[in-house]
Amino acid sequence: MNLPWIEPWRARWKALGDRERMAAALLAGFLGVALFYLLVWSPVRSGLSGARVHLSKLQTQLARVQEQAAQVERLRRAPRITPTPNLVAAAEQAATRHGLREKLKRIDPDGSRAVRIQIEDAPFAAVMAWLVELQQQNGLRAESASFERHANPGTVNARLLLRAQGA
């Protein structure tokens, strides 16, 4: 293959001495390796490490989604709770079991499927246990809740709207 634009370069190469040709060849080899590293190897390596980090994040997200899917499946299989017809009585009975009966300042039905409750100076842990019991045994969930810290440490004032599930 005889290309006309190569001829001047070939003539220069032939005009160089043996040492100069060796130095030029070594320099060309070094530049070739350097360019390969900078233009091919380094971008591929950094892209690979970035892909590994991204894969790790995606695997973490997948694990979370799988855990949540398993939790949803457990909740779907859980027996449905039929709310008690008298929500006020259910809330009062559960409050008595948790030592909160005297802390209930106001309990008002809000339609047939909800109840509004006001609690004052009640231990926070007892209020939380009471709410858990109401949800698990009576199907009542807190639709809205506001808690205020009371002057006594560990106690709260609360205003709650509890609604029967499916309402």
PDB file of C-alpha atoms in Angstrom:
ATOM      1  CA  MET A   1       0.000   0.000   0.000  1.00  0.00           C
ATOM      2  CA  ASN A   2       1.582   3.207  -1.142  1.00  0.00           C
ATOM      3  CA  LEU A   3      -0.145   6.339   0.145  1.00  0.00           C
ATOM      4  CA  PRO A   4       1.183   9.670  -1.084  1.00  0.00           C
ATOM      5  CA  TRP A   5       0.810  11.508   2.241  1.00  0.00           C
ATOM      6  CA  ILE A   6       2.972   8.918   4.022  1.00  0.00           C
ATOM      7  CA  GLU A   7       5.985   9.374   1.726  1.00  0.00           C
ATOM      8  CA  PRO A   8       7.361  12.532   3.429  1.00  0.00           C
ATOM      9  CA  TRP A   9       7.122  10.809   6.830  1.00  0.00           C
ATOM     10  CA  ARG A  10       8.772   7.666   5.511  1.00  0.00           C
ATOM     11  CA  ALA A  11      11.620   9.728   4.053  1.00  0.00           C
ATOM     12  CA  ARG A  12      12.142  11.461   7.423  1.00  0.00           C
ATOM     13  CA  TRP A  13      12.149   8.103   9.209  1.00  0.00           C
ATOM     14  CA  LYS A  14      14.803   6.717   6.850  1.00  0.00           C
ATOM     15  CA  ALA A  15      16.900   9.852   7.333  1.00  0.00           C
ATOM     16  CA  LEU A  16      17.067   9.252  11.118  1.00  0.00           C
ATOM     17  CA  GLY A  17      19.958   7.391  12.655  1.00  0.00           C
ATOM     18  CA  ASP A  18      19.564   4.097  14.563  1.00  0.00           C
ATOM     19  CA  ARG A  19      19.593   5.787  18.002  1.00  0.00           C
ATOM     20  CA  GLU A  20      17.058   8.371  16.907  1.00  0.00           C
ATOM     21  CA  ARG A  21      14.786   5.675  15.488  1.00  0.00           C
ATOM     22  CA  MET A  22      15.037   3.728  18.767  1.00  0.00           C
ATOM     23  CA  ALA A  23      14.217   6.860  20.814  1.00  0.00           C
ATOM     24  CA  ALA A  24      11.286   7.728  18.519  1.00  0.00           C
ATOM     25  CA  ALA A  25       9.980   4.145  18.712  1.00  0.00           C
ATOM     26  CA  LEU A  26      10.197   4.141  22.518  1.00  0.00           C
ATOM     27  CA  LEU A  27       8.513   7.530  22.683  1.00  0.00           C
ATOM     28  CA  ALA A  28       5.752   6.333  20.353  1.00  0.00           C
ATOM     29  CA  GLY A  29       5.289   3.185  22.481  1.00  0.00           C
ATOM     30  CA  PHE A  30       5.123   5.236  25.684  1.00  0.00           C
ATOM     31  CA  LEU A  31       2.622   7.667  24.145  1.00  0.00           C
ATOM     32  CA  GLY A  32       0.554   4.736  22.864  1.00  0.00           C
ATOM     33  CA  VAL A  33       0.434   3.167  26.334  1.00  0.00           C
ATOM     34  CA  ALA A  34      -0.339   6.538  27.961  1.00  0.00           C
ATOM     35  CA  LEU A  35      -3.126   7.304  25.482  1.00  0.00           C
ATOM     36  CA  PHE A  36      -4.564   3.796  25.885  1.00  0.00           C
ATOM     37  CA  TYR A  37      -4.603   4.263  29.658  1.00  0.00           C
ATOM     38  CA  LEU A  38      -6.113   7.762  29.531  1.00  0.00           C
ATOM     39  CA  LEU A  39      -8.629   7.192  26.748  1.00  0.00           C
ATOM     40  CA  VAL A  40      -9.645   3.559  27.277  1.00  0.00           C
ATOM     41  CA  TRP A  41      -8.555   1.916  30.511  1.00  0.00           C
ATOM     42  CA  SER A  42      -9.203   4.737  33.014  1.00  0.00           C
ATOM     43  CA  PRO A  43     -12.749   5.580  31.785  1.00  0.00           C
ATOM     44  CA  VAL A  44     -13.695   1.905  31.706  1.00  0.00           C
ATOM     45  CA  ARG A  45     -12.319   1.342  35.200  1.00  0.00           C
ATOM     46  CA  SER A  46     -14.060   4.402  36.682  1.00  0.00           C
ATOM     47  CA  GLY A  47     -17.285   3.478  34.890  1.00  0.00           C
ATOM     48  CA  LEU A  48     -17.028  -0.023  36.309  1.00  0.00           C
ATOM     49  CA  SER A  49     -16.501   1.224  39.853  1.00  0.00           C
ATOM     50  CA  GLY A  50     -19.435   3.621  39.430  1.00  0.00           C
ATOM     51  CA  ALA A  51     -21.563   0.766  38.128  1.00  0.00           C
ATOM     52  CA  ARG A  52     -20.602  -1.343  41.160  1.00  0.00           C
ATOM     53  CA  VAL A  53     -21.684   1.438  43.529  1.00  0.00           C
ATOM     54  CA  HIS A  54     -24.939   1.854  41.609  1.00  0.00           C
ATOM     55  CA  LEU A  55     -25.511  -1.916  41.672  1.00  0.00           C
ATOM     56  CA  SER A  56     -24.952  -1.959  45.422  1.00  0.00           C
ATOM     57  CA  LYS A  57     -27.546   0.810  45.898  1.00  0.00           C
ATOM     58  CA  LEU A  58     -30.016  -0.999  43.664  1.00  0.00           C
ATOM     59  CA  GLN A  59     -29.509  -4.254  45.565  1.00  0.00           C
ATOM     60  CA  THR A  60     -30.198  -2.415  48.838  1.00  0.00           C
ATOM     61  CA  GLN A  61     -33.351  -0.910  47.365  1.00  0.00           C
ATOM     62  CA  LEU A  62     -34.420  -4.312  46.059  1.00  0.00           C
ATOM     63  CA  ALA A  63     -33.955  -5.852  49.502  1.00  0.00           C
ATOM     64  CA  ARG A  64     -36.109  -3.076  51.026  1.00  0.00           C
ATOM     65  CA  VAL A  65     -38.807  -3.548  48.414  1.00  0.00           C
ATOM     66  CA  GLN A  66     -38.786  -7.311  48.981  1.00  0.00           C
ATOM     67  CA  GLU A  67     -39.115  -6.786  52.748  1.00  0.00           C
ATOM     68  CA  GLN A  68     -42.004  -4.403  52.194  1.00  0.00           C
ATOM     69  CA  ALA A  69     -43.660  -6.827  49.765  1.00  0.00           C
ATOM     70  CA  ALA A  70     -43.362  -9.593  52.357  1.00  0.00           C
ATOM     71  CA  GLN A  71     -44.863  -7.293  54.990  1.00  0.00           C
ATOM     72  CA  VAL A  72     -47.748  -6.384  52.668  1.00  0.00           C
ATOM     73  CA  GLU A  73     -48.374 -10.074  52.025  1.00  0.00           C
ATOM     74  CA  ARG A  74     -48.383 -10.810  55.783  1.00  0.00           C
ATOM     75  CA  LEU A  75     -50.841  -7.977  56.345  1.00  0.00           C
ATOM     76  CA  ARG A  76     -53.089  -9.233  53.534  1.00  0.00           C
ATOM     77  CA  ARG A  77     -53.145 -12.702  55.058  1.00  0.00           C
ATOM     78  CA  ALA A  78     -53.793 -11.376  58.587  1.00  0.00           C
ATOM     79  CA  PRO A  79     -57.360 -11.855  59.738  1.00  0.00           C
ATOM     80  CA  ARG A  80     -59.564  -8.832  59.301  1.00  0.00           C
ATOM     81  CA  ILE A  81     -60.615  -7.149  62.509  1.00  0.00           C
ATOM     82  CA  THR A  82     -64.280  -6.427  62.854  1.00  0.00           C
ATOM     83  CA  PRO A  83     -64.629  -3.189  64.767  1.00  0.00           C
ATOM     84  CA  THR A  84     -66.774  -3.265  67.865  1.00  0.00           C
ATOM     85  CA  PRO A  85     -70.125  -1.565  67.424  1.00  0.00           C
ATOM     86  CA  ASN A  86     -69.595   0.655  70.498  1.00  0.00           C
ATOM     87  CA  LEU A  87     -66.295   2.422  69.886  1.00  0.00           C
ATOM     88  CA  VAL A  88     -66.606   4.622  73.006  1.00  0.00           C
ATOM     89  CA  ALA A  89     -66.991   1.593  75.278  1.00  0.00           C
ATOM     90  CA  ALA A  90     -64.074  -0.205  73.575  1.00  0.00           C
ATOM     91  CA  ALA A  91     -61.818   2.841  74.054  1.00  0.00           C
ATOM     92  CA  GLU A  92     -62.845   3.191  77.720  1.00  0.00           C
ATOM     93  CA  GLN A  93     -62.301  -0.512  78.467  1.00  0.00           C
ATOM     94  CA  ALA A  94     -58.845  -0.479  76.864  1.00  0.00           C
ATOM     95  CA  ALA A  95     -58.009   2.738  78.771  1.00  0.00           C
ATOM     96  CA  THR A  96     -58.966   1.033  82.031  1.00  0.00           C
ATOM     97  CA  ARG A  97     -56.646  -1.908  81.252  1.00  0.00           C
ATOM     98  CA  HIS A  98     -53.760   0.536  80.666  1.00  0.00           C
ATOM     99  CA  GLY A  99     -54.467   2.723  83.699  1.00  0.00           C
ATOM    100  CA  LEU A 100     -55.666   5.643  81.608  1.00  0.00           C
ATOM    101  CA  ARG A 101     -59.373   5.737  82.549  1.00  0.00           C
ATOM    102  CA  GLU A 102     -59.028   8.754  84.850  1.00  0.00           C
ATOM    103  CA  LYS A 103     -56.793  10.487  82.254  1.00  0.00           C
ATOM    104  CA  LEU A 104     -59.564  10.445  79.628  1.00  0.00           C
ATOM    105  CA  LYS A 105     -61.058  13.925  79.832  1.00  0.00           C
ATOM    106  CA  ARG A 106     -63.374  13.665  76.889  1.00  0.00           C
ATOM    107  CA  ILE A 107     -64.646  10.913  74.610  1.00  0.00           C
ATOM    108  CA  ASP A 108     -67.134  11.776  71.861  1.00  0.00           C
ATOM    109  CA  PRO A 109     -68.409   9.641  69.009  1.00  0.00           C
ATOM    110  CA  ASP A 110     -67.763  11.150  65.584  1.00  0.00           C
ATOM    111  CA  GLY A 111     -70.281   9.347  63.431  1.00  0.00           C
ATOM    112  CA  SER A 112     -70.734   5.605  63.636  1.00  0.00           C
ATOM    113  CA  ARG A 113     -67.152   4.663  62.725  1.00  0.00           C
ATOM    114  CA  ALA A 114     -64.992   7.173  64.622  1.00  0.00           C
ATOM    115  CA  VAL A 115     -64.403   8.602  68.081  1.00  0.00           C
ATOM    116  CA  ARG A 116     -62.676  11.799  69.283  1.00  0.00           C
ATOM    117  CA  ILE A 117     -60.663  11.493  72.493  1.00  0.00           C
ATOM    118  CA  GLN A 118     -58.904  13.998  74.730  1.00  0.00           C
ATOM    119  CA  ILE A 119     -56.321  12.746  77.221  1.00  0.00           C
ATOM    120  CA  GLU A 120     -54.466  14.836  79.791  1.00  0.00           C
ATOM    121  CA  ASP A 121     -51.386  14.131  81.925  1.00  0.00           C
ATOM    122  CA  ALA A 122     -51.074  10.535  80.737  1.00  0.00           C
ATOM    123  CA  PRO A 123     -47.856   8.483  80.573  1.00  0.00           C
ATOM    124  CA  PHE A 124     -46.721   8.443  76.947  1.00  0.00           C
ATOM    125  CA  ALA A 125     -45.806   4.740  76.998  1.00  0.00           C
ATOM    126  CA  ALA A 126     -49.267   3.826  78.329  1.00  0.00           C
ATOM    127  CA  VAL A 127     -50.936   5.931  75.620  1.00  0.00           C
ATOM    128  CA  MET A 128     -48.905   4.169  72.921  1.00  0.00           C
ATOM    129  CA  ALA A 129     -49.712   0.715  74.354  1.00  0.00           C
ATOM    130  CA  TRP A 130     -53.399   1.698  74.527  1.00  0.00           C
ATOM    131  CA  LEU A 131     -53.374   2.805  70.871  1.00  0.00           C
ATOM    132  CA  VAL A 132     -51.677  -0.439  69.803  1.00  0.00           C
ATOM    133  CA  GLU A 133     -54.306  -2.484  71.643  1.00  0.00           C
ATOM    134  CA  LEU A 134     -57.139  -0.469  70.105  1.00  0.00           C
ATOM    135  CA  GLN A 135     -55.724  -1.078  66.637  1.00  0.00           C
ATOM    136  CA  GLN A 136     -54.998  -4.780  67.091  1.00  0.00           C
ATOM    137  CA  GLN A 137     -58.112  -5.812  68.979  1.00  0.00           C
ATOM    138  CA  ASN A 138     -60.754  -3.314  67.884  1.00  0.00           C
ATOM    139  CA  GLY A 139     -59.579  -2.187  64.468  1.00  0.00           C
ATOM    140  CA  LEU A 140     -59.302   1.466  65.518  1.00  0.00           C
ATOM    141  CA  ARG A 141     -56.535   3.517  63.940  1.00  0.00           C
ATOM    142  CA  ALA A 142     -55.431   7.028  64.778  1.00  0.00           C
ATOM    143  CA  GLU A 143     -56.520   9.131  61.816  1.00  0.00           C
ATOM    144  CA  SER A 144     -55.203  12.283  63.431  1.00  0.00           C
ATOM    145  CA  ALA A 145     -53.302  12.809  66.636  1.00  0.00           C
ATOM    146  CA  SER A 146     -51.695  15.734  68.366  1.00  0.00           C
ATOM    147  CA  PHE A 147     -49.462  15.284  71.384  1.00  0.00           C
ATOM    148  CA  GLU A 148     -48.217  17.996  73.698  1.00  0.00           C
ATOM    149  CA  ARG A 149     -45.579  17.499  76.333  1.00  0.00           C
ATOM    150  CA  HIS A 150     -47.026  17.880  79.814  1.00  0.00           C
ATOM    151  CA  ALA A 151     -45.209  19.535  82.715  1.00  0.00           C
ATOM    152  CA  ASN A 152     -44.646  16.119  84.361  1.00  0.00           C
ATOM    153  CA  PRO A 153     -41.752  14.266  82.690  1.00  0.00           C
ATOM    154  CA  GLY A 154     -42.865  11.374  80.478  1.00  0.00           C
ATOM    155  CA  THR A 155     -46.472  12.505  80.317  1.00  0.00           C
ATOM    156  CA  VAL A 156     -48.471  14.029  77.484  1.00  0.00           C
ATOM    157  CA  ASN A 157     -51.736  15.683  76.616  1.00  0.00           C
ATOM    158  CA  ALA A 158     -53.280  14.210  73.484  1.00  0.00           C
ATOM    159  CA  ARG A 159     -56.149  14.853  71.129  1.00  0.00           C
ATOM    160  CA  LEU A 160     -56.993  11.899  68.933  1.00  0.00           C
ATOM    161  CA  LEU A 161     -59.433  10.983  66.200  1.00  0.00           C
ATOM    162  CA  LEU A 162     -59.691   7.201  66.034  1.00  0.00           C
ATOM    163  CA  ARG A 163     -61.471   5.661  63.047  1.00  0.00           C
ATOM    164  CA  ALA A 164     -62.524   2.070  62.509  1.00  0.00           C
ATOM    165  CA  GLN A 165     -60.652   0.272  59.737  1.00  0.00           C
ATOM    166  CA  GLY A 166     -62.415   0.317  56.414  1.00  0.00           C
ATOM    167  CA  ALA A 167     -64.338   3.435  57.352  1.00  0.00           C
TER     168      ALA A 167
END
